[in-house]
PDB file of C-alpha atoms in Angstrom:
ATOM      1  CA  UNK A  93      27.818  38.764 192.732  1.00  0.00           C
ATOM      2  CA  UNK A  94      28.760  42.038 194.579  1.00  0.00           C
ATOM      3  CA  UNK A  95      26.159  43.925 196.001  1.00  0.00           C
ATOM      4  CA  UNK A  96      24.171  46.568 193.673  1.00  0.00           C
ATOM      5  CA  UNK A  97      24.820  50.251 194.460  1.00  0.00           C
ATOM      6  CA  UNK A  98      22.558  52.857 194.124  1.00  0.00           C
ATOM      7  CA  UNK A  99      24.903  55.019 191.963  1.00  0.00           C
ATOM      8  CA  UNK A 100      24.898  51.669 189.494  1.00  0.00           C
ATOM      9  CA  UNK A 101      21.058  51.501 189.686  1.00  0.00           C
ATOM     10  CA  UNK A 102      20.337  55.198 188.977  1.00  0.00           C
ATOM     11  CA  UNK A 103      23.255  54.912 186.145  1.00  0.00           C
ATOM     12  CA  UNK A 104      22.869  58.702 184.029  1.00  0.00           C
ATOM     13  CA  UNK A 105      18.823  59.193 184.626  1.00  0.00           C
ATOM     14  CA  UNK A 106      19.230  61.538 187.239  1.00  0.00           C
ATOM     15  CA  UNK A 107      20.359  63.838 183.843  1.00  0.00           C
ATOM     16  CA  UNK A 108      16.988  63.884 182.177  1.00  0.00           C
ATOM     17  CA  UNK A 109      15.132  64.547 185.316  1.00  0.00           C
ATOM     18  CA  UNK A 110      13.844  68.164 184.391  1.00  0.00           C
ATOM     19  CA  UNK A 111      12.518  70.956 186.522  1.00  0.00           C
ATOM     20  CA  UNK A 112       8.489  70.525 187.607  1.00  0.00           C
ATOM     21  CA  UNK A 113       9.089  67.088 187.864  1.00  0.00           C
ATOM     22  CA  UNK A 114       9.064  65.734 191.917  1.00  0.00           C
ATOM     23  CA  UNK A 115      11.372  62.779 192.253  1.00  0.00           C
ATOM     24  CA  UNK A 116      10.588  59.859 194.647  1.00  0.00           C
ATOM     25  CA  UNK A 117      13.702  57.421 195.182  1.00  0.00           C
ATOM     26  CA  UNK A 118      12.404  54.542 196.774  1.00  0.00           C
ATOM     27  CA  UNK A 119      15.754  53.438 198.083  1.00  0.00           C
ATOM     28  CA  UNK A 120      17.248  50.546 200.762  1.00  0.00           C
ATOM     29  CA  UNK A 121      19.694  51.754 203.395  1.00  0.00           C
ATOM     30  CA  UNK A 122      23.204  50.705 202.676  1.00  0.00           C
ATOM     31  CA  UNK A 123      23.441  51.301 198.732  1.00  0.00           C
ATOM     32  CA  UNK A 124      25.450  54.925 198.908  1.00  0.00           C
ATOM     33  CA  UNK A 125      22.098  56.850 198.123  1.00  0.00           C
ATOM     34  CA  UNK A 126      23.980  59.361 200.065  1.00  0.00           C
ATOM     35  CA  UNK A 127      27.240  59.129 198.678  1.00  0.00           C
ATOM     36  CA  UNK A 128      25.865  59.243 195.336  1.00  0.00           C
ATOM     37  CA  UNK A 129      24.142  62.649 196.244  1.00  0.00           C
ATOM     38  CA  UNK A 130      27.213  63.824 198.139  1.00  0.00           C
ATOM     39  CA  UNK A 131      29.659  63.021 195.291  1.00  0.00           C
ATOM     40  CA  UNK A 132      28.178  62.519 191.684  1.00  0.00           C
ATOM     41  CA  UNK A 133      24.541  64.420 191.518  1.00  0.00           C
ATOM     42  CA  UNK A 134      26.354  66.934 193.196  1.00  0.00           C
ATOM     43  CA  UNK A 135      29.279  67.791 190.694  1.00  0.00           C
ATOM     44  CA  UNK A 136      26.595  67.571 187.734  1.00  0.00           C
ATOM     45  CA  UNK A 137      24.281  70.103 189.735  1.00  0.00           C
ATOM     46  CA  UNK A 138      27.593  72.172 190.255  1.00  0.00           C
ATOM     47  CA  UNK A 139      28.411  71.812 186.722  1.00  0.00           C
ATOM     48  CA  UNK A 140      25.135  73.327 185.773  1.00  0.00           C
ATOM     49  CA  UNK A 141      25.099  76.246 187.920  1.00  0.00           C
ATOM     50  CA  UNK A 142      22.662  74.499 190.756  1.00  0.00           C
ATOM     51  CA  UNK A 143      22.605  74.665 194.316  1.00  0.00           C
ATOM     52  CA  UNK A 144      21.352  71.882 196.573  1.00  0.00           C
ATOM     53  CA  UNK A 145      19.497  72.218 199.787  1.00  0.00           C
ATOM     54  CA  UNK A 146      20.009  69.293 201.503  1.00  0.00           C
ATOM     55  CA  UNK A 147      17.869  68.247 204.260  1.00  0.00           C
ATOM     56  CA  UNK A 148      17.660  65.552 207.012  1.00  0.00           C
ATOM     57  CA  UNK A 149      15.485  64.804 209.820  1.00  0.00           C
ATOM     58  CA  UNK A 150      17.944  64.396 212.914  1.00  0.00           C
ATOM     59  CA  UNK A 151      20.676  66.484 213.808  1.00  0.00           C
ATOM     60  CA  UNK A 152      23.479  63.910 214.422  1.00  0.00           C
ATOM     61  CA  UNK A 153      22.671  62.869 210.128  1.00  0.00           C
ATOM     62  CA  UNK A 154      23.427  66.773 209.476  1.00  0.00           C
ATOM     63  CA  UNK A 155      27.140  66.872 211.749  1.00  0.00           C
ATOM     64  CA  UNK A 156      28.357  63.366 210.024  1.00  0.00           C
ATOM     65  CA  UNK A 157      27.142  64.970 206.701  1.00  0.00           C
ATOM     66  CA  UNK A 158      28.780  68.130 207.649  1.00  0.00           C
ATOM     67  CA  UNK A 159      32.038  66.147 208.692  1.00  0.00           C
ATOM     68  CA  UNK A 160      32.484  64.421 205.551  1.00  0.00           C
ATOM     69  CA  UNK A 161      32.294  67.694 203.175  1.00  0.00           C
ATOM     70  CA  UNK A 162      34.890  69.104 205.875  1.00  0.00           C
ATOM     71  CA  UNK A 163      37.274  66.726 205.244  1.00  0.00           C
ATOM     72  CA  UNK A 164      36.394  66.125 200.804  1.00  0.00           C
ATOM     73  CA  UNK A 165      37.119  70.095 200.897  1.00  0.00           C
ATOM     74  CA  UNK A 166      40.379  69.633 202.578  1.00  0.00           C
ATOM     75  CA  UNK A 167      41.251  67.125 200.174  1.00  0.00           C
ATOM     76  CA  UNK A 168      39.996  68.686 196.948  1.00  0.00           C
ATOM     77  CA  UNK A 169      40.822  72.410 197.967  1.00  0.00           C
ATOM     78  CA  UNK A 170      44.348  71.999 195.822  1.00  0.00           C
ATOM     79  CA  UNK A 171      42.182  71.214 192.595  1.00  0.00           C
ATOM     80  CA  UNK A 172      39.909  73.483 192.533  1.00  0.00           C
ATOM     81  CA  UNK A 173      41.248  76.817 193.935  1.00  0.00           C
ATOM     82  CA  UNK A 174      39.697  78.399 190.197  1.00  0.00           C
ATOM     83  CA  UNK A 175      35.946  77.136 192.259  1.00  0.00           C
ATOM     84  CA  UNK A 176      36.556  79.579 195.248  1.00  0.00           C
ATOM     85  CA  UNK A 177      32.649  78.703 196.176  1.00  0.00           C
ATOM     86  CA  UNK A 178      32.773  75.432 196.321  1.00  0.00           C
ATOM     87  CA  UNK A 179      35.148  75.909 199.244  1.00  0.00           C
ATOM     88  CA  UNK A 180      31.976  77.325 201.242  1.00  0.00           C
ATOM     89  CA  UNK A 181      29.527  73.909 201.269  1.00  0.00           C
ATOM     90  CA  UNK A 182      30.725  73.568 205.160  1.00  0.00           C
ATOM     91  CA  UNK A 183      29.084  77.004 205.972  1.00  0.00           C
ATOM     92  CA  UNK A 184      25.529  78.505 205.583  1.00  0.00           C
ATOM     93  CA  UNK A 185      25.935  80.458 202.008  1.00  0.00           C
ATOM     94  CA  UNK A 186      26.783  81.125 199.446  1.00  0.00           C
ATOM     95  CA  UNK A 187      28.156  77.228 199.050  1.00  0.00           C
ATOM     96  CA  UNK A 188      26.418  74.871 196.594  1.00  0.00           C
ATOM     97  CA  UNK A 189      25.668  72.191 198.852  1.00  0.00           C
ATOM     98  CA  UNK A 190      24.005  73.139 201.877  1.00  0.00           C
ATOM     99  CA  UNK A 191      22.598  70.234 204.504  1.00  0.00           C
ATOM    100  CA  UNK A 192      20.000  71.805 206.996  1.00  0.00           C
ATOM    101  CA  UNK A 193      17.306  69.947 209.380  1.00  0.00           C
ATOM    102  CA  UNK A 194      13.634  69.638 208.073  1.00  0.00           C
ATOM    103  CA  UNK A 195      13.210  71.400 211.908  1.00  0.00           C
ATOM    104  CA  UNK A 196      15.336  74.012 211.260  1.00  0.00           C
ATOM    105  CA  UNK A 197      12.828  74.888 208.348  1.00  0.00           C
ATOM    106  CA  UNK A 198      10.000  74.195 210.553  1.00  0.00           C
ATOM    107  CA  UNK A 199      11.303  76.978 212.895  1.00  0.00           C
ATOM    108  CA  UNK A 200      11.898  79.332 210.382  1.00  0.00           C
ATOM    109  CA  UNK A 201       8.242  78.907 208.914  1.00  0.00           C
ATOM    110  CA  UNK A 202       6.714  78.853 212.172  1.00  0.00           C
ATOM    111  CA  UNK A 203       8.286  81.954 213.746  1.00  0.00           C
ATOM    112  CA  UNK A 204       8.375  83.623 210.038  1.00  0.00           C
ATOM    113  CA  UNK A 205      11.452  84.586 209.700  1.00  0.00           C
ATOM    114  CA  UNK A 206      11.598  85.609 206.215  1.00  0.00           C
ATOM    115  CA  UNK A 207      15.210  85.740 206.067  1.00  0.00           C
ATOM    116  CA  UNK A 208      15.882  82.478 206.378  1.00  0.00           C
ATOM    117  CA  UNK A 209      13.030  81.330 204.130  1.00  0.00           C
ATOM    118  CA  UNK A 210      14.401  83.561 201.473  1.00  0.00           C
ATOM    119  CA  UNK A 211      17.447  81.846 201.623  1.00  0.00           C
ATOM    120  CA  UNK A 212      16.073  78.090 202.089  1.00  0.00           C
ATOM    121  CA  UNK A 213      13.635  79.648 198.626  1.00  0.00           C
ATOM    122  CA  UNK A 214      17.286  80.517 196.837  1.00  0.00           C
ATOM    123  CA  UNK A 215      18.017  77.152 195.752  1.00  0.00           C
ATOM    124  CA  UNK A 216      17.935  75.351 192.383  1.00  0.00           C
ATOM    125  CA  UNK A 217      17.193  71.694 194.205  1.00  0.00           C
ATOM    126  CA  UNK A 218      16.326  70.257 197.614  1.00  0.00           C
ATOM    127  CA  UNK A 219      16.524  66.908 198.232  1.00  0.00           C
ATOM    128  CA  UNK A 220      14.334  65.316 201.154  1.00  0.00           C
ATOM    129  CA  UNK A 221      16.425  62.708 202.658  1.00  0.00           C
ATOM    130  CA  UNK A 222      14.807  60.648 204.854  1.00  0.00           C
ATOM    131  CA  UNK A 223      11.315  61.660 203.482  1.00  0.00           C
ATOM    132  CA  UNK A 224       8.880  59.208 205.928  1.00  0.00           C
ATOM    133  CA  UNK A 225       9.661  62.260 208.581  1.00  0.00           C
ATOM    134  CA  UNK A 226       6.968  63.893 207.336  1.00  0.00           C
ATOM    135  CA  UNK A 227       4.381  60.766 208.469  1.00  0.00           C
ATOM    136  CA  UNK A 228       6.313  58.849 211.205  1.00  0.00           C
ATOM    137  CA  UNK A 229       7.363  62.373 212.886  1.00  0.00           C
ATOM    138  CA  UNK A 230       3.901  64.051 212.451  1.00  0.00           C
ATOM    139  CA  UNK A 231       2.928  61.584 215.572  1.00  0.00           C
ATOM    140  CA  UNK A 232       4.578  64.389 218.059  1.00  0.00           C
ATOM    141  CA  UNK A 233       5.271  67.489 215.672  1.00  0.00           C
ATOM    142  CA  UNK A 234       2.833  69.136 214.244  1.00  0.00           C
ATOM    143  CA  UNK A 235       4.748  71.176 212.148  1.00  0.00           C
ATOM    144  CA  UNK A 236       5.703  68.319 209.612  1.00  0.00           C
ATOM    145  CA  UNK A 237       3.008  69.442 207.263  1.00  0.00           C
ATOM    146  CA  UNK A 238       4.189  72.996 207.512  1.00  0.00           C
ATOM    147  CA  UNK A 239       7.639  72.049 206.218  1.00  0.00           C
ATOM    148  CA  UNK A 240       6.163  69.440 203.496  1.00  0.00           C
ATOM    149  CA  UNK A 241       3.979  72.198 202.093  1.00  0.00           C
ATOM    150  CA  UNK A 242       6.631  74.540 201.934  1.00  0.00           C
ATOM    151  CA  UNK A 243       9.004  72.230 200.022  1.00  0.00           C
ATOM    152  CA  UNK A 244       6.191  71.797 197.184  1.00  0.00           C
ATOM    153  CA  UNK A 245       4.802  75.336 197.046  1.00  0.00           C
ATOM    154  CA  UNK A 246       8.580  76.866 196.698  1.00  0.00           C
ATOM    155  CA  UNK A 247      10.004  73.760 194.533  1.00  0.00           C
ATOM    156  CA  UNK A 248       7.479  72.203 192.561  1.00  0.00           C
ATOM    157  CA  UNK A 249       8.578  73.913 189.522  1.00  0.00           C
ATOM    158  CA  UNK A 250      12.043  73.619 190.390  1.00  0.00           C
ATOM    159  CA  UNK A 251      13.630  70.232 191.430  1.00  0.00           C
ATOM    160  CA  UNK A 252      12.295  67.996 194.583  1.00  0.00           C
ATOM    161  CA  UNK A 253      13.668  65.039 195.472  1.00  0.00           C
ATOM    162  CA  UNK A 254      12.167  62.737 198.092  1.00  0.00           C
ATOM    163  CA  UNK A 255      13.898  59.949 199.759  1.00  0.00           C
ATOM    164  CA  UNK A 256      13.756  57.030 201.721  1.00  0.00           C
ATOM    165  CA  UNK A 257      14.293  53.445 202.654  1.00  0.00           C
ATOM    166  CA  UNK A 258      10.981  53.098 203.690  1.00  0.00           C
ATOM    167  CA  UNK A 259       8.926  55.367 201.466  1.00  0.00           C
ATOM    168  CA  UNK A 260       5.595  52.485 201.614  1.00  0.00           C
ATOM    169  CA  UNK A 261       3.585  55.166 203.255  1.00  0.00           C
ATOM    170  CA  UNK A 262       4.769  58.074 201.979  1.00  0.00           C
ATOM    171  CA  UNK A 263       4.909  57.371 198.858  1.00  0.00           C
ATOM    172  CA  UNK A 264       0.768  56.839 197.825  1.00  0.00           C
ATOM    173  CA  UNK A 265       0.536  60.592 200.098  1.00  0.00           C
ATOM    174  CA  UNK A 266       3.175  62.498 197.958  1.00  0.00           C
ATOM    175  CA  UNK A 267       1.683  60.698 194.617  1.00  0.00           C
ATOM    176  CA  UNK A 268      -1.771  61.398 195.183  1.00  0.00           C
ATOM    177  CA  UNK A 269      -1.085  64.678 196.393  1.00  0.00           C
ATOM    178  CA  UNK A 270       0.185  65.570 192.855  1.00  0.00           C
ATOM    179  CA  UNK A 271      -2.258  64.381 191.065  1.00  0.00           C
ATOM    180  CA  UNK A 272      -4.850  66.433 192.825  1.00  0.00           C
ATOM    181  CA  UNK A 273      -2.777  69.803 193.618  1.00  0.00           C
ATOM    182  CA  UNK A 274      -2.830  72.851 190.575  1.00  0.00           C
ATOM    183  CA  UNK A 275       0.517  72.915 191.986  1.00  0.00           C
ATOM    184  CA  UNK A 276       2.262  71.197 189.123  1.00  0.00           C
ATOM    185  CA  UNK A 277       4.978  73.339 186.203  1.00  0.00           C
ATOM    186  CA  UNK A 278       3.199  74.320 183.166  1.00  0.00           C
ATOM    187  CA  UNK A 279       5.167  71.784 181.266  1.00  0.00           C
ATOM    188  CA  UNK A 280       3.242  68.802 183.494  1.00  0.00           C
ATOM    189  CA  UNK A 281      -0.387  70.335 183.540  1.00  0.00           C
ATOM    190  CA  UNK A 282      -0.135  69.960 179.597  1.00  0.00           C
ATOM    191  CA  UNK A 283       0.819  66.634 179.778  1.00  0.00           C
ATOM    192  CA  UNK A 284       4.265  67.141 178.214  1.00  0.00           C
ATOM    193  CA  UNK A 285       5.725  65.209 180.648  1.00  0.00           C
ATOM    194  CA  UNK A 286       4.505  63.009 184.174  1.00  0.00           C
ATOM    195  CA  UNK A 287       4.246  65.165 187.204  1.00  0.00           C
ATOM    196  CA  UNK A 288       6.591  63.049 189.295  1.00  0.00           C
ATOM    197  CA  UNK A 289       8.632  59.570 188.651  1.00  0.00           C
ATOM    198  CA  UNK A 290       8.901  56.958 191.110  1.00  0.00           C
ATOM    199  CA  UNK A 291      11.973  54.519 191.152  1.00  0.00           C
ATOM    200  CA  UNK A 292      12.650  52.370 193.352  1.00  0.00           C
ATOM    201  CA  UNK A 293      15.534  49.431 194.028  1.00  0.00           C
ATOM    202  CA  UNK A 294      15.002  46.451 195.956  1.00  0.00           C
ATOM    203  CA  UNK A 295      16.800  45.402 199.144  1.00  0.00           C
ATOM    204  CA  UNK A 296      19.698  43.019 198.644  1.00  0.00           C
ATOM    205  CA  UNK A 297      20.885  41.692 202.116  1.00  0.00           C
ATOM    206  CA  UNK A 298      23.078  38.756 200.723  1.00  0.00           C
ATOM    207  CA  UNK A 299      26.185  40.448 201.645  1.00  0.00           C
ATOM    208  CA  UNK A 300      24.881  41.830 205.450  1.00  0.00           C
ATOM    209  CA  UNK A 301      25.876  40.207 208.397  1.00  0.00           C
ATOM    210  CA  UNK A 302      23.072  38.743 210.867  1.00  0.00           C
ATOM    211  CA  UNK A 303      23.270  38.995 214.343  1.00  0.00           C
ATOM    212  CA  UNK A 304      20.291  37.495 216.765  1.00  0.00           C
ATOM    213  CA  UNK A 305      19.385  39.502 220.092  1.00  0.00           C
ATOM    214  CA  UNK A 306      17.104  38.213 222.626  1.00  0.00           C
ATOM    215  CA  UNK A 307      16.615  41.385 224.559  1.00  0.00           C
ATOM    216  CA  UNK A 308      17.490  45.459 223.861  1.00  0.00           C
ATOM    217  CA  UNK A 309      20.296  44.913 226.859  1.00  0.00           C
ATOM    218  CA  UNK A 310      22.599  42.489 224.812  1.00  0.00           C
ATOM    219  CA  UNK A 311      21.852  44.408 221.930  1.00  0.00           C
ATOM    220  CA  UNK A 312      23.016  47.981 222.590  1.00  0.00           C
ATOM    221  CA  UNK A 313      26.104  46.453 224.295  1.00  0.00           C
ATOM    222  CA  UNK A 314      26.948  44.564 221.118  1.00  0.00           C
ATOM    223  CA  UNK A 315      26.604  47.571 218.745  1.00  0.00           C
ATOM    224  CA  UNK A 316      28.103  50.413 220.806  1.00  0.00           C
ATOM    225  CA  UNK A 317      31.113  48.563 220.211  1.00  0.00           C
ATOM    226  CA  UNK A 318      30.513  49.121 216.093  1.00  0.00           C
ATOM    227  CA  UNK A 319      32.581  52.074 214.140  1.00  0.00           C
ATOM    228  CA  UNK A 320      31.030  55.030 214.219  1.00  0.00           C
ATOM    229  CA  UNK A 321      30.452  54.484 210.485  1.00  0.00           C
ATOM    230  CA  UNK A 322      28.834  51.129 210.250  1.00  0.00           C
ATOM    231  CA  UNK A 323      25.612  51.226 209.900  1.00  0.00           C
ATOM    232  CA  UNK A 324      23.032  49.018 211.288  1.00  0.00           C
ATOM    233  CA  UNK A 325      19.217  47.772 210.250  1.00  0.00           C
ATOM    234  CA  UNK A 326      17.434  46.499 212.894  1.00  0.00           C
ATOM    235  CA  UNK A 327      14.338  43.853 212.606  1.00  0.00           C
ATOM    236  CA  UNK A 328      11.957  42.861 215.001  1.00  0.00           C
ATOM    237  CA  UNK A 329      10.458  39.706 215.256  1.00  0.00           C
ATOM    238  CA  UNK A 330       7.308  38.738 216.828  1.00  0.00           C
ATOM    239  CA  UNK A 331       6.592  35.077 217.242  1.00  0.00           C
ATOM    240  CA  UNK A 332       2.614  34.480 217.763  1.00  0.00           C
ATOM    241  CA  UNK A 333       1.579  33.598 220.920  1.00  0.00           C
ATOM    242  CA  UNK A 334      -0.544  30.601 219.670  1.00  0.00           C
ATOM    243  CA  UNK A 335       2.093  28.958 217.612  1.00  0.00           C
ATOM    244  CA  UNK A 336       5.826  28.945 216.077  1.00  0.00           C
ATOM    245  CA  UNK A 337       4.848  31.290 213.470  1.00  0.00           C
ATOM    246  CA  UNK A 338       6.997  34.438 212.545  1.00  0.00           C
TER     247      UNK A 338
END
C-alpha cells in the first residue's frame, strides 16, 4: 500500500469550506500539503476569483516556494496567455498567489506601514503554513502575537487556514481562542455553521527511510550530501540514565 497523500485525504472538502470559518489542517510533513496548496486549492481559488496570501515562517521556505511558481509559470505561460495575471504570482501584486514571511508582516505591523497592510488586507485567503511559529517562535520574537492577531482580526470573516505538522500546541490556543473571541462571521455567532474545523491525518512512515546517528557531526555530513529537495524529519532519542528505556 502506497503512501496516503494529503491531496487524497482532503479529497473535494476544501470546496465547502465557506468564508468565517478558520481552518486548522493538522498535517504530517511529507504528504504534498504544499503541493496540494500550490497546485489544486490554488486553481479552484483562481477559478473563483480568490487571491491567496501565502505565508511561511523562514525565508529559505519562501525562495524554494518562489522557485517552483518561477519555473510552473514558464511551463504553463503557453496555456494560459487569455490569464495575463496569473503570469504575476512570482512578483508582489497584482498575482493570485502571493508567498510572504509571517516577519515580513510583523515588520509591516510594527513600523505601521499602512501600505503594505492594505495590501497583505486585499486578499480573499491566507493560509498559515507552518502555523506552530506563532508558539515555538514567540520564545525570542515578541511580535508573533502581533502577526497572529492580525491574521484573525483582518480574515476571520474571510478564509484562514492554519497549518502544521505539529499543530499539538497550537491547536487547543487557536480553538479556544475562537470560542471565546466576538470575532467570529455572523453566519457562526448564529450557529449556522462551527466557527472553525479541525482535520487532521496521521503520520505514515512505512515508506521513509531510517538512518541512525550517534552524534550531530556524522549527521550533518550524511545529509548535506541529500538533494536539495529531499526532505528530512529528524527524531531524537533519549535513553534514561537509569535503564534501557527509550
Amino acid at each position: 500500500m502506497g503512501r496516503m497523500y494529503f491531496e487524497d485525504f482532503i479529497g473535494k472538502e476544501y470546496e465547502s469550506w465557506r468564508d468565517g470559518q478558520v481552518v486548522i489542517l493538522d498535517v504530517p510533513t511529507g504528504c504534498g500539503k504544499t503541493t496540494f496548496f500550490e497546485t489544486t486549492y490554488r486553481e479552484y481559488a483562481f477559478s473563483q476569483g480568490k487571491r491567496i496570501l501565502y505565508l511561511v515562517n523562514r525565508i529559505v521556505l519562501q525562495q524554494q516556494m518562489l522557485e517552483r511558481q518561477k519555473q510552473r509559470v514558464i511551463a504553463w505561460e503557453q496555456f494560459i496567455e487569455t490569464q495575463s495575471f496569473w503570469l504575476h504570482d512570482i512578483r508582489k501584486e497584482p498575482g493570485n498567489f502571493v508567498i510572504s514571511t509571517y516577519q515580513a508582516l510583523e515588520m509591516a505591523i510594527v513600523t505601521n506601514n499602512e501600505v503594505d497592510l492594505n495590501y497583505l488586507r486585499s486578499f480573499d485567503i491566507v493560509v498559515a503554513d507552518e502555523a506552530h511559529y506563532f508558539l515555538a517562535d514567540s520564545l525570542f520574537n515578541p511580535n508573533t502575537v502581533h502577526s497572529f492577531e492580525f491574521l484573525v482580526q483582518n480574515f476571520r470573516n474571510r478564509q484562514l487556514i492554519f497549518m502544521s505538522a505539529t499543530m499539538q500546541n497550537f491547536y487547543p490556543l487557536v480553538s479556544t481562542y475562537l470560542n471565546q473571541t466576538r470575532e467570529q462571521s455572523f453566519l457562526a455567532r448564529n450557529g449556522m455553521y462551527e466557527p472553525y474545523i479541525y482535520r487532521r491525518m496521521e503520520p505514515d512512515y512505512r515508506n521513509y527511510e531510517f538512518l541512525w546517528f550517534y552524534d550531530n557531526s556524522e549527521m550533518v555530513e550524511v545529509i548535506s550530501g541529500f538533494p536539495d529537495a529531499e526532505k528530512v524529519l529528524i527524531f531524537k532519542i533519549i535513553l534514561s540514565s537509569s535503564s534501557s528505556e527509550i
